[in-house]
Coordinates of C-alpha atoms in Angstrom, one line a residue:
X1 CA -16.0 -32.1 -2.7
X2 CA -17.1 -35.9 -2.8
X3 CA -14.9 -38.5 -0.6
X4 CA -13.9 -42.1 -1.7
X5 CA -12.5 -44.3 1.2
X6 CA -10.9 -47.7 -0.2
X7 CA -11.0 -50.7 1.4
X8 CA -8.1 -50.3 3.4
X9 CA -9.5 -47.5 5.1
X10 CA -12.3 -49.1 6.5
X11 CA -10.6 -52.4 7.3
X12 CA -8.0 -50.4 9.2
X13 CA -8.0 -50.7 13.2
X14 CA -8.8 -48.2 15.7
X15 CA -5.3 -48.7 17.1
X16 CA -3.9 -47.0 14.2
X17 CA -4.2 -43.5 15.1
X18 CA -1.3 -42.2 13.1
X19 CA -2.4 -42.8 9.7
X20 CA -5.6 -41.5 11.1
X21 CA -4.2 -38.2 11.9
X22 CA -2.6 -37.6 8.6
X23 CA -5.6 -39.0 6.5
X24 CA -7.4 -35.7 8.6
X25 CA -4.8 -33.5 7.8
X26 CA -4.7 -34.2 4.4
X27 CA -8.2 -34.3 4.2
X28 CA -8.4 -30.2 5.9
X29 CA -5.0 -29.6 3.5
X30 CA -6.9 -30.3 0.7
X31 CA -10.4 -28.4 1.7
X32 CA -7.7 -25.4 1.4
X33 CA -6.2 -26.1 -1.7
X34 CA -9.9 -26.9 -3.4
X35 CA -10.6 -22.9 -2.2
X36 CA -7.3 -20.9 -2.7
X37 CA -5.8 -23.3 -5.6
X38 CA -2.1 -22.4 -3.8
X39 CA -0.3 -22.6 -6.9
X40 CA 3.4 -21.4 -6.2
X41 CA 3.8 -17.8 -8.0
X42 CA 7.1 -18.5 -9.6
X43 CA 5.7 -22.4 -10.8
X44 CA 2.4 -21.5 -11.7
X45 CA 2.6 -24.6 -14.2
X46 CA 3.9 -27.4 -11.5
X47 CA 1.7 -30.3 -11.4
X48 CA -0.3 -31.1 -8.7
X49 CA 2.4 -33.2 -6.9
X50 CA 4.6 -30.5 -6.3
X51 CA 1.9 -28.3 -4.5
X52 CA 0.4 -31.2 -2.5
X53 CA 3.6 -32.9 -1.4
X54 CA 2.4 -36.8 -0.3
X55 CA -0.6 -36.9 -3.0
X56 CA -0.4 -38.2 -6.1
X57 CA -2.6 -37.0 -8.9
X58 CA -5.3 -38.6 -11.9
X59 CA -7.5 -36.1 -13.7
X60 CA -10.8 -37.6 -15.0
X61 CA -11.8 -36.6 -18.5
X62 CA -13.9 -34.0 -17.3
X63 CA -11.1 -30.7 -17.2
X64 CA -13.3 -29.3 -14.5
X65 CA -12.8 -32.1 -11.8
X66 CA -9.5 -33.8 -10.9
X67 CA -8.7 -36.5 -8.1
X68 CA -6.6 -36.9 -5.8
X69 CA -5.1 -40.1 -3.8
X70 CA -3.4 -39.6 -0.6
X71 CA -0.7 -42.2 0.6
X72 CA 1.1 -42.3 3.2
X73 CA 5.0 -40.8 3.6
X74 CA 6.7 -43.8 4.2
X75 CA 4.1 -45.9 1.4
X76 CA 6.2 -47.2 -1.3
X77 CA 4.9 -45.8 -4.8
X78 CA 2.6 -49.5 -5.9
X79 CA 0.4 -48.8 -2.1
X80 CA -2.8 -48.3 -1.7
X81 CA -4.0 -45.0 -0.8
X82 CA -5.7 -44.3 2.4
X83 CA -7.8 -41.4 0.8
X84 CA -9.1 -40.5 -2.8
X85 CA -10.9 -36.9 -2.7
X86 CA -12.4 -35.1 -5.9
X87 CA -12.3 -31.6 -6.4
X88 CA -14.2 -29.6 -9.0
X89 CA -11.4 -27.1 -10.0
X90 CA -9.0 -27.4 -12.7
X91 CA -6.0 -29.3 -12.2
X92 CA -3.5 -26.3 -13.0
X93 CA -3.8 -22.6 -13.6
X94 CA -1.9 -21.1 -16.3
X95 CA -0.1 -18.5 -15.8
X96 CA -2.2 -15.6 -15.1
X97 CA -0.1 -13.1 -16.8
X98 CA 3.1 -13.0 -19.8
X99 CA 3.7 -9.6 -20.1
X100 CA 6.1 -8.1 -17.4
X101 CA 4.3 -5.3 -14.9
X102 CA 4.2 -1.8 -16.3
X103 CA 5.6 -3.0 -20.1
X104 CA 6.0 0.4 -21.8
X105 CA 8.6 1.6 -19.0
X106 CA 9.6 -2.1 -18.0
X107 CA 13.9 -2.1 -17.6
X108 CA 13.7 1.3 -19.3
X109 CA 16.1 3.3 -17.1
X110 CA 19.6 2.4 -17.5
X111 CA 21.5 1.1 -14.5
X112 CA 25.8 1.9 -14.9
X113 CA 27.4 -1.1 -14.5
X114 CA 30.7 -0.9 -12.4
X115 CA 33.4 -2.4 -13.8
X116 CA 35.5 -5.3 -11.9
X117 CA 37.5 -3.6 -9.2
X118 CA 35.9 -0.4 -9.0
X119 CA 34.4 0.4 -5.7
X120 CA 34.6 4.1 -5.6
X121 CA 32.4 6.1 -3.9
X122 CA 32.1 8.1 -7.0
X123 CA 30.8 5.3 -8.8
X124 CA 28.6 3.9 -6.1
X125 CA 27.0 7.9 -6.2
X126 CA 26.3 7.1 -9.7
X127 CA 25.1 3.4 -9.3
X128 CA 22.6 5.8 -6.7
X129 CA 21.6 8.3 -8.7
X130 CA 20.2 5.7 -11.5
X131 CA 18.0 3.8 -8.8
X132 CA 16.6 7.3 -7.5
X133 CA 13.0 8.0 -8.3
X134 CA 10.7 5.1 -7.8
X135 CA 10.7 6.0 -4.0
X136 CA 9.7 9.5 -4.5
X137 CA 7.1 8.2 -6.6
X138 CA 5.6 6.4 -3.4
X139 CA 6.3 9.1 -0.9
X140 CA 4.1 11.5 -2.8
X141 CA 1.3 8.6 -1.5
X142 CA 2.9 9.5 1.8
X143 CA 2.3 13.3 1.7
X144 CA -1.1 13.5 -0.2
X145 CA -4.2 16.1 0.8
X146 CA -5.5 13.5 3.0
X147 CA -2.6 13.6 5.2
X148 CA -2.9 16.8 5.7
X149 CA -6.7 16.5 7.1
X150 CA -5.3 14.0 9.8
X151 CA -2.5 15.7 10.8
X152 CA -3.9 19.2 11.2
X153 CA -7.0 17.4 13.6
X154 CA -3.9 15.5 15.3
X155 CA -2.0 19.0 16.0
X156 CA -5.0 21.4 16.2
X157 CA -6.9 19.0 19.1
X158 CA -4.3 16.6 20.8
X159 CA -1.2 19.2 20.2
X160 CA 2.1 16.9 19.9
X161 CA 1.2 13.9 21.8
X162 CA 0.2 12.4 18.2
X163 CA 3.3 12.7 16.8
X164 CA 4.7 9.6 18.0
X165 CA 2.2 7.8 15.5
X166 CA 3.5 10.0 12.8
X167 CA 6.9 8.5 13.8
X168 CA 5.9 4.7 14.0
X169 CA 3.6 4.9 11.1
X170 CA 6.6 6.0 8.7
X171 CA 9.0 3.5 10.3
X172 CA 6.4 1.0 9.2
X173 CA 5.9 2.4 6.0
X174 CA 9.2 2.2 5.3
X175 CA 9.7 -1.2 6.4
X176 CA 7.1 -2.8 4.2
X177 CA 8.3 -0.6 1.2
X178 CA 11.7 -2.6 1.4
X179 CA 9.7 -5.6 1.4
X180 CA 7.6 -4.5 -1.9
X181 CA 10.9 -3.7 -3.1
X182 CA 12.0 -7.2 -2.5
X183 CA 9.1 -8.8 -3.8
X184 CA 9.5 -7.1 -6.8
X185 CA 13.3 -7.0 -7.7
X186 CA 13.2 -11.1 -6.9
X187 CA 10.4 -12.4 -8.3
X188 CA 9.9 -9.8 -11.4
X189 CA 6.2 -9.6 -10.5
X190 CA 4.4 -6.9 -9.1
X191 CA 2.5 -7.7 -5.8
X192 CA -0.8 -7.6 -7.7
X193 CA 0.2 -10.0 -10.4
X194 CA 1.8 -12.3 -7.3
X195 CA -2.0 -12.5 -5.8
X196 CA -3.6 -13.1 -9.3
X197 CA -1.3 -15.9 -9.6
X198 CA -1.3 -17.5 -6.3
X199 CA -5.1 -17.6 -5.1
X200 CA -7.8 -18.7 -6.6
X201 CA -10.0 -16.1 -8.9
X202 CA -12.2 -15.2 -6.9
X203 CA -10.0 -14.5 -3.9
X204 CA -8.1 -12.5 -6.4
X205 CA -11.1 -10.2 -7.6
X206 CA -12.0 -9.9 -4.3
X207 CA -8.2 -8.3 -3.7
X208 CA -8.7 -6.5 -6.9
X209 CA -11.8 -4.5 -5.5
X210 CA -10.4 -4.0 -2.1
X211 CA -7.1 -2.0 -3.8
X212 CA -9.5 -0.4 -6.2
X213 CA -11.6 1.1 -3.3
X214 CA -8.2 2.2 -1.6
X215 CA -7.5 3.9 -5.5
X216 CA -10.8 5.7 -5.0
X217 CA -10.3 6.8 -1.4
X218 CA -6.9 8.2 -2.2
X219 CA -8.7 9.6 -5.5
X220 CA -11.2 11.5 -3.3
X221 CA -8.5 12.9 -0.8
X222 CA -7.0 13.9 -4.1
X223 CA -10.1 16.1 -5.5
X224 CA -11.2 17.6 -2.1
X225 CA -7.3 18.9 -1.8
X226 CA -6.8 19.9 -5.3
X227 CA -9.9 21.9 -4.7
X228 CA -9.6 23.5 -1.5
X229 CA -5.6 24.7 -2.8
X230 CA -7.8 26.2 -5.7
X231 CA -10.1 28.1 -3.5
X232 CA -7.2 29.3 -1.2
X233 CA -5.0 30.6 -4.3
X234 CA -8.2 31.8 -6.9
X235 CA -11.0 31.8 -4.8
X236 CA -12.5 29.3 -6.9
X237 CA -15.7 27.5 -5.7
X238 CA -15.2 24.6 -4.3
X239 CA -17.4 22.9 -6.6
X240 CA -16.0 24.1 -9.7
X241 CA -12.9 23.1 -8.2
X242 CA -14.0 19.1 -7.6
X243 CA -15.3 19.2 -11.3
X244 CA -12.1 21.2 -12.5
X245 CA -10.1 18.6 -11.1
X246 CA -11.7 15.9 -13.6
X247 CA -9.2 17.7 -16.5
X248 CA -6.1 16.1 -15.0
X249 CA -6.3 13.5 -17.0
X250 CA -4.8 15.7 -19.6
X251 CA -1.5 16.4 -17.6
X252 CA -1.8 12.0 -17.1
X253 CA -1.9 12.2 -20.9
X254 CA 1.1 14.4 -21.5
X255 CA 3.1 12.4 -19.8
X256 CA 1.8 8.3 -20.3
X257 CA 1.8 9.3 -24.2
X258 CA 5.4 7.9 -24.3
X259 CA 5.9 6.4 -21.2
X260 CA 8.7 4.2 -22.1
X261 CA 10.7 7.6 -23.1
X262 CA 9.3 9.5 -20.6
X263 CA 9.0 7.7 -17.3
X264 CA 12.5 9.4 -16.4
X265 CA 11.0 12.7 -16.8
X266 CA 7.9 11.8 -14.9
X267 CA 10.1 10.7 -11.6
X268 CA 11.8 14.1 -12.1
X269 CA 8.5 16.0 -12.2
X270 CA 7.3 14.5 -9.6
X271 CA 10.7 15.0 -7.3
X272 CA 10.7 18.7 -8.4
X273 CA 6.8 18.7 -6.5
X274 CA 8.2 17.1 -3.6
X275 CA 11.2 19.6 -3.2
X276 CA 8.1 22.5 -3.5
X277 CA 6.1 20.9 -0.7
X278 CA 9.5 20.1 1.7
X279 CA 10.5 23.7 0.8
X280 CA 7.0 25.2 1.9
X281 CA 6.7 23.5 5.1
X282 CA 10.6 23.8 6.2
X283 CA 9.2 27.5 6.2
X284 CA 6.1 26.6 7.5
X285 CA 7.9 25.2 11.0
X286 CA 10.8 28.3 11.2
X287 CA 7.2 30.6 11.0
X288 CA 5.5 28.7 13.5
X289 CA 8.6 28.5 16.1
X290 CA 7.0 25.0 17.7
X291 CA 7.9 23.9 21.2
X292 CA 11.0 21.7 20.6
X293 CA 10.4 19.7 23.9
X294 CA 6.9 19.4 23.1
X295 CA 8.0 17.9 19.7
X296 CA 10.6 15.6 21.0
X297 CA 7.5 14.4 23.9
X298 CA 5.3 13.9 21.5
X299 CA 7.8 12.1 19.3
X300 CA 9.2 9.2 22.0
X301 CA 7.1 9.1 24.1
X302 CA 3.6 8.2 23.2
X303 CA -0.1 7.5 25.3
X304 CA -0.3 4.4 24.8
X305 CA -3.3 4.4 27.9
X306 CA -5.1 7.3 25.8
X307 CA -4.7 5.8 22.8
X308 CA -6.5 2.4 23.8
X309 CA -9.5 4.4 25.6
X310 CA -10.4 7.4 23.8
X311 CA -12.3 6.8 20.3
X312 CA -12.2 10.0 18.8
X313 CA -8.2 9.9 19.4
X314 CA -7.6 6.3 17.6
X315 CA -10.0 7.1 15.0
X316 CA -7.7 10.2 13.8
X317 CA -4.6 8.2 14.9
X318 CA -6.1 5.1 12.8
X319 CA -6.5 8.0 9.7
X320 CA -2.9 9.1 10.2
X321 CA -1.6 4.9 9.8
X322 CA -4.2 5.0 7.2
X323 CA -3.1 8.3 5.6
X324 CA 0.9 7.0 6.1
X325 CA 1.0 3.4 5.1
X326 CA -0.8 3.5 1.6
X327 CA -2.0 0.3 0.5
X328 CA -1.9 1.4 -3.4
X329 CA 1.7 2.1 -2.6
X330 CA 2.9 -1.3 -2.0
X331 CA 1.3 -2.5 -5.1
X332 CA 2.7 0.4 -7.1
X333 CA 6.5 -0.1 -5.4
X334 CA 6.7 -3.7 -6.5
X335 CA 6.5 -2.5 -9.8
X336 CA 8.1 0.8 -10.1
X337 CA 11.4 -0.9 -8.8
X338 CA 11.1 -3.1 -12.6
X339 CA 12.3 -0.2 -14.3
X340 CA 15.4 -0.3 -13.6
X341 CA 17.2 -2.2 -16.2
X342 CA 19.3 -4.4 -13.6
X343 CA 20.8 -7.7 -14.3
X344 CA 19.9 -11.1 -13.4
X345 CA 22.3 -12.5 -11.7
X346 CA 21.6 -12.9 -7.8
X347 CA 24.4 -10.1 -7.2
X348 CA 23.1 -8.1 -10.0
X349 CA 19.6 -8.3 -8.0
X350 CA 21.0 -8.2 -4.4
X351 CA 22.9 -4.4 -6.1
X352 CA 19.0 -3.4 -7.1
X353 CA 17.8 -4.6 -3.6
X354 CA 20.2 -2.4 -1.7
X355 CA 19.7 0.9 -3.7
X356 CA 16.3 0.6 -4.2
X357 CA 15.8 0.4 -0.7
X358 CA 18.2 3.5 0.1
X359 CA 15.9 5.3 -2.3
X360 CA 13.1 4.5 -0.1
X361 CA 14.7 5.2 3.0
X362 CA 15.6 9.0 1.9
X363 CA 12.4 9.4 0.5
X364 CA 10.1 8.4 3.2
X365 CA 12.1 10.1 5.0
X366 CA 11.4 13.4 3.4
X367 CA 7.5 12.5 3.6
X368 CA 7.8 11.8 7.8
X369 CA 9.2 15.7 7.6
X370 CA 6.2 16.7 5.6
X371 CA 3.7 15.0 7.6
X372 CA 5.5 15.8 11.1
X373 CA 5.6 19.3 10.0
X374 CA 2.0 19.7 9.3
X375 CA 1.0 18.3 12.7
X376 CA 3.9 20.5 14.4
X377 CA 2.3 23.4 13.3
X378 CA -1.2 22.6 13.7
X379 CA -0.1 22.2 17.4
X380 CA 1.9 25.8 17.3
X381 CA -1.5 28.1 16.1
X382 CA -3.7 26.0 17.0
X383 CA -3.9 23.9 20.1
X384 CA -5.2 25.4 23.2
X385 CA -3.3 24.2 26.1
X386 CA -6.3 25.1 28.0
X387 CA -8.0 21.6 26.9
X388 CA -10.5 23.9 25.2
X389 CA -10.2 22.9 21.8
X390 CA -12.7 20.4 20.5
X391 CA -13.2 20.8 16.9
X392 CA -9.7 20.6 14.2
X393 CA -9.9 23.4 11.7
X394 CA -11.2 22.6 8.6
X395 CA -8.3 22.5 5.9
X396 CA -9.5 26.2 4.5
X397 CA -9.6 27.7 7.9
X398 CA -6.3 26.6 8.5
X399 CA -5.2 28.5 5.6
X400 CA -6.9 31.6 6.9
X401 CA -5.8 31.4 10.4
X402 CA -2.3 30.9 9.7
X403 CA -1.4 34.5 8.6
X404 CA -2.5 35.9 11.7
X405 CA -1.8 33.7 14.1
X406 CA 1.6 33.3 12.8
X407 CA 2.3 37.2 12.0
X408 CA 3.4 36.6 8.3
X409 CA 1.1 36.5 5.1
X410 CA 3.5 34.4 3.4
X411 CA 2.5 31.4 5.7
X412 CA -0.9 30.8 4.1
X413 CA 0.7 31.2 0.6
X414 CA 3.1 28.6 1.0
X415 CA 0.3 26.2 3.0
X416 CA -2.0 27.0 -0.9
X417 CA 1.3 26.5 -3.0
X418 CA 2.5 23.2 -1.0
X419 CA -1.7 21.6 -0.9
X420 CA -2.0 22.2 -5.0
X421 CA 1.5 20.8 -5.5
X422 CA 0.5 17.6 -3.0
X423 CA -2.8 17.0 -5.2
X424 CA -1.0 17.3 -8.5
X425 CA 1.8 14.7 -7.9
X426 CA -0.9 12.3 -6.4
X427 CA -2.6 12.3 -9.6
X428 CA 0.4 11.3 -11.2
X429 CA 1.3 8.3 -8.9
X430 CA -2.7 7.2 -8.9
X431 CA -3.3 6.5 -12.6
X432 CA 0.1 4.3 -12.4
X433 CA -1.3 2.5 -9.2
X434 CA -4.2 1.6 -10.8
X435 CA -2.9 0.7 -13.8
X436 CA -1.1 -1.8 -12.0
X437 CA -3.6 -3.3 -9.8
X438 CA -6.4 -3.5 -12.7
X439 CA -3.5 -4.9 -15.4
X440 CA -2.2 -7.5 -12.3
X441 CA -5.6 -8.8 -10.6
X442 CA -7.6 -9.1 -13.9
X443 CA -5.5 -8.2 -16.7
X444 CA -7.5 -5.6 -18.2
X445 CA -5.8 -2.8 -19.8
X446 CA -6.8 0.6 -20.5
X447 CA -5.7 3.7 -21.9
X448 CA -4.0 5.3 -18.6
X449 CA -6.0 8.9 -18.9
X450 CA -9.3 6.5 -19.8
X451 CA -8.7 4.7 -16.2
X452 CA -7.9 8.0 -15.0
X453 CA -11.0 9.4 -15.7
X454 CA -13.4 6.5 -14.3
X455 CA -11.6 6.9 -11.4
X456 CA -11.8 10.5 -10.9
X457 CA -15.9 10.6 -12.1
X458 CA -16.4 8.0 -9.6
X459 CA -14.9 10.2 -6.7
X460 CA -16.1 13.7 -7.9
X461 CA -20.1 12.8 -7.2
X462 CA -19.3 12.6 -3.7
X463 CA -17.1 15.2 -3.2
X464 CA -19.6 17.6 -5.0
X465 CA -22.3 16.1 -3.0
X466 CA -20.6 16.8 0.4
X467 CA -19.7 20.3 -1.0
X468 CA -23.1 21.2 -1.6
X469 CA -24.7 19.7 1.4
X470 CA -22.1 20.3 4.7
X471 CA -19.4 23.1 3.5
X472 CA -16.1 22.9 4.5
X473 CA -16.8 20.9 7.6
X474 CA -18.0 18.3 5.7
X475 CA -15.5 18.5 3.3
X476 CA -12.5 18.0 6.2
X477 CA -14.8 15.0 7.7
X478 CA -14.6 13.3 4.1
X479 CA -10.9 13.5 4.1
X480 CA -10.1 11.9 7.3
X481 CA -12.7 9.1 6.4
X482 CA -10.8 8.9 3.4
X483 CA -7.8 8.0 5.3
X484 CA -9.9 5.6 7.8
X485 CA -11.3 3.7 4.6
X486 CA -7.4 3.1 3.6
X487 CA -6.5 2.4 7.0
X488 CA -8.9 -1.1 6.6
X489 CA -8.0 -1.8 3.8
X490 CA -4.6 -2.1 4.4
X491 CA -4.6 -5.5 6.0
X492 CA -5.6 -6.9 2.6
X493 CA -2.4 -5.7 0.5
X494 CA 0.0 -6.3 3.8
X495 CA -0.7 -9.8 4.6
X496 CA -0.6 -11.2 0.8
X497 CA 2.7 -9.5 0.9
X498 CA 4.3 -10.7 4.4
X499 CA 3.4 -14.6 3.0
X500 CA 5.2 -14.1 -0.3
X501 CA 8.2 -12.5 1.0
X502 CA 8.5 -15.3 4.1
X503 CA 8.1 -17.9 1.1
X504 CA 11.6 -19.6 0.5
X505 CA 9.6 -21.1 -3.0
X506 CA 8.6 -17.6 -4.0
X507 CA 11.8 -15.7 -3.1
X508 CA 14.7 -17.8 -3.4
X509 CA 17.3 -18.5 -0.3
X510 CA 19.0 -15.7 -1.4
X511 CA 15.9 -13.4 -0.7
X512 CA 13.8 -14.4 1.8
X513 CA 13.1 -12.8 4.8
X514 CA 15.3 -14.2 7.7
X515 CA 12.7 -15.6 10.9
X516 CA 13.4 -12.4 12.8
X517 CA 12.3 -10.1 9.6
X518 CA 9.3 -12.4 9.3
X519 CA 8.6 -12.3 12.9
X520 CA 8.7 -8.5 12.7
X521 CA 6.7 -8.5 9.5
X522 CA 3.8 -10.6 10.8
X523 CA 3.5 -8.4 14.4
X524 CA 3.1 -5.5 11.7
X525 CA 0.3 -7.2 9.9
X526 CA -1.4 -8.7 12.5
X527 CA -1.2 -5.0 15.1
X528 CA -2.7 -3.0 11.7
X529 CA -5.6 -6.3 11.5
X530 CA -6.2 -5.4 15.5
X531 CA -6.2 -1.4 15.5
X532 CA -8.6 -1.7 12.7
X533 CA -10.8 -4.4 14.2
X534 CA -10.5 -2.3 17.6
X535 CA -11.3 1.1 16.0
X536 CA -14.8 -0.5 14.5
X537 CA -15.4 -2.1 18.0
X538 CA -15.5 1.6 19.3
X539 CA -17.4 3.2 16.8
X540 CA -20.2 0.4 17.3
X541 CA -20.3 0.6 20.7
X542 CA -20.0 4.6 20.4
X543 CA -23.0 4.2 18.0
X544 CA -20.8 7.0 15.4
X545 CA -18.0 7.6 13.8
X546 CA -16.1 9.5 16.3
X547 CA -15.7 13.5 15.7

């Protein structure tokens, strides 16, 4: 960046501070702007004047370099500026993407439209009923195989005291899925295309990569599950398993063949695998008859003290945040929420808004069951209230000490029967995340069982590796890592989406978030930034990873 000072500048005296001060600001304002390009989402085609309010704009003829002059507020138009600045970035960005997110399914579902008077509940049910399915599509992220790695370590070693992060980590969740749903009803972008278009390309690759390698994490806790559930059931090889796994993409074919006809029937099949897992584990806790004030300690009233101190604690609470709030999932909400074919108007959107987000609420709500309920009866069979227990179960063992711990055959069946059904509708959700993220960052598209299957051969060398070399221990260690990896990555898709939402230019009056929502939103991001920063603090002082 090259600097021009006129003549008034330099004639100017020291006693004029003021103009001073804003020449500086304007100066560090537009260092910023030379780096992110902060083109409003929304106006990605406004002219330099309305993203730099106070500068006024020439573009030399070179379309790689354009100038600015700053002048002062109160200057009348004919005054001299008191800084000219060049950057080498082009003037404007077009917009980064025409097509709307997710095309083939985009306002594909019918929404009823009540008609003037009616306010029945009848019709309100069926108003529901349309807008149900896009947050079952995200709680599946919320009830994956990974999750079950975390919470059986949480239950097995620390026996309910965890589950007060189960608690706060779905309240988050859930909380920043309304947001994504926000974002994505108001706008009519997806949170990746939001990024693409309002930082600079390279900041936006850079976010591209970061939700890739959350995909990939996800994508392993995927594999590992999928084959453990088809060890417990078959007695399948675990490696066989992690390559069988790879053949998904033909059940991601079946259904993304006809998306746009079929996207109805994918939130349906995907429900239907959510009712099997909640089914499983309501069974699961009557079998395991848990300590119901133990549950309700370890729900309300957390150590905090223990939390802070112990590594090996926060590193499995840090998975079950990690394993909760899935980054993927608030790229994939955003868009999910477009296929609703709502209306424009800023009632029609405001309806979307406020069934969308029941959706959300009763579906995360379902997953905080699943995920409480795996932790509950880890605790039941397998914490020692001795303090004796150092080492969780591996998943498998799990599945083998559950029948006789708990007196009933039937409870490994329905542990096998709930982890194939998890890994299954996790493959389904997956492809469309990445979809998403590769078609919003850098608008490349691919066939969806194409992307599918890079994703999954990318994942399966490791899993097969850790298979071969460590066994089942090693197996359960690369699932909670899993979770850790998403964990730090989440600050990357959370903060992007706390500034947009907060951004009366991006969302409209209507839509913003109100300063206490903001306020709450930015203690979210900012305590998930810290636990993570504090969690690698520990494990570098510890010198590992903790066990």
């Amino acid at each position: 960046m090259s600097y021009t000072a006129p003549e008034s500048i330099n004639q100017a005296s020291n006693s004029e501070s003021s103009s001073s001060t804003e020449t500086t600001y304007h100066t560090f304002r537009g260092k910023i702007a030379s780096f992110l390009y902060m083109v409003p989402p929304l106006a990605a085609s406004s002219t330099a004047e309305e993203r730099l309010p106070l500068c006024s704009t020439t573009s030399s003829q070179d379309r790689n370099k354009r100038t600015l002059q700053v002048t002062p507020q109160s200057s009348s138009s004919e005054s001299s500026p008191i800084l000219t600045y060049t950057t080498h970035a082009p003037p404007t960005r077009p917009p980064t993407r025409l097509l709307p997110s997710l095309p083939e399914a985009y306002h594909s579902v019918p929404v009823p439209r009540a008609r003037p008077g009616e306010a029945s509940w009848l019709s309100r049910c069926r108003t529901l009923l349309a807008y149900v399915g896009p947050g079952y599509m995200v709680a599946v992220g919320y009830m994956d195989p990974g999750n079950w790695a975390t919470d059986i370590a949480g239950g097995a070693i620390y026996d309910y005291a965890l589950l007060s992060v189960v608690l706060l980590s779905s309240l988050l969740a859930v909380f920043l899925q309304v947001l994504t749903v926000k974002l994505g009803v108001a706008t009519k972008r997806d949170l990746a295309q939001m990024c693409a278009e309002a930082y600079s390309p390279r900041f936006a690759v850079f976010l591209w990569i970061t939700a890739e390698i959350a995909i990939a994490a996800c994508d392993l806790a995927e594999v590992i599950g999928s084959a453990i559930a088809l060890q417990l059931l078959f007695g399948l090889p675990l490696v066989w398993g992690c390559c069988l796994t790879a053949l998904d993409v033909l059940i991601v074919l079946s259904f993304f063949d006809k998306p746009g006809r079929r996207f109805r029937g994918l939130e349906l099949a995907v429900m239907g695998l959510i009712a099997v897992i909640f089914v499983c584990f309501a069974a699961e806790i009557v079998l395991s008859r848990p300590s119901f004030s133990g549950v309700m300690k370890g729900f309300f009233v957390p150590d905090l003290y223990a939390l802070a101190t112990q590594a090996p604690r926060l590193y499995i609470a840090m998975g079950i945040l990690g394993a909760t709030v899935m980054p993927h999932n608030l790229y994939l909400h955003s868009s999910l929420v477009q296929t609703r074919d709502y209306g424009e108007s800023v009632e029609d959107k405001a309806e979307a808004i406020f069934y969308s987000s029941l959706d959300t609420i009763i579906a995360l709500s379902l997953a905080l069951f699943v995920n409480a309920a795996i932790l509950i009866v880890a605790a039941a069979a397998f914490f020692d209230p001795s303090g004796s227990t150092q080492d969780a179960p591996s998943v498998s063992e799990a599945y083998d000490l559950l029948a006789p711990v708990l007196g009933n055959k039937a409870a490994s069946i329905l542990f096998g029967v709930a982890l194939l059904a998890s890994g299954q509708n996790s493959t389904l959700t997956g492809t469309l995340a990445g979809q998403i993220v590769m078609e919003g960052f850098v608008q490349v598209r691919l066939k969806p069982w194409l992307r599918r299957l890079i994703t999954r051969l990318v994942v399966i060398v490791p899993a097969v590796f850790t298979v071969v070399l460590a066994g089942d221990k090693g197996v359960d260690f690369l699932l909670v890592l899993s979770q850790v990896i998403l964990s730090f990555q989440l600050s990357f898709a959370v903060f992007p989406l706390v500034m947009f939402t907060s951004d009366v230019s991006v969302m409209g009056t209507e839509f913003v978030n109100s300063p206490s929502t903001s306020f709450l939103a930015w203690v979210s991001a900012i305590l998930i930034a810290a636990l993570n920063i504090w969690l690698l603090v520990m494990t570098v002082g510890q010198g590992s990873i903790p066990a």
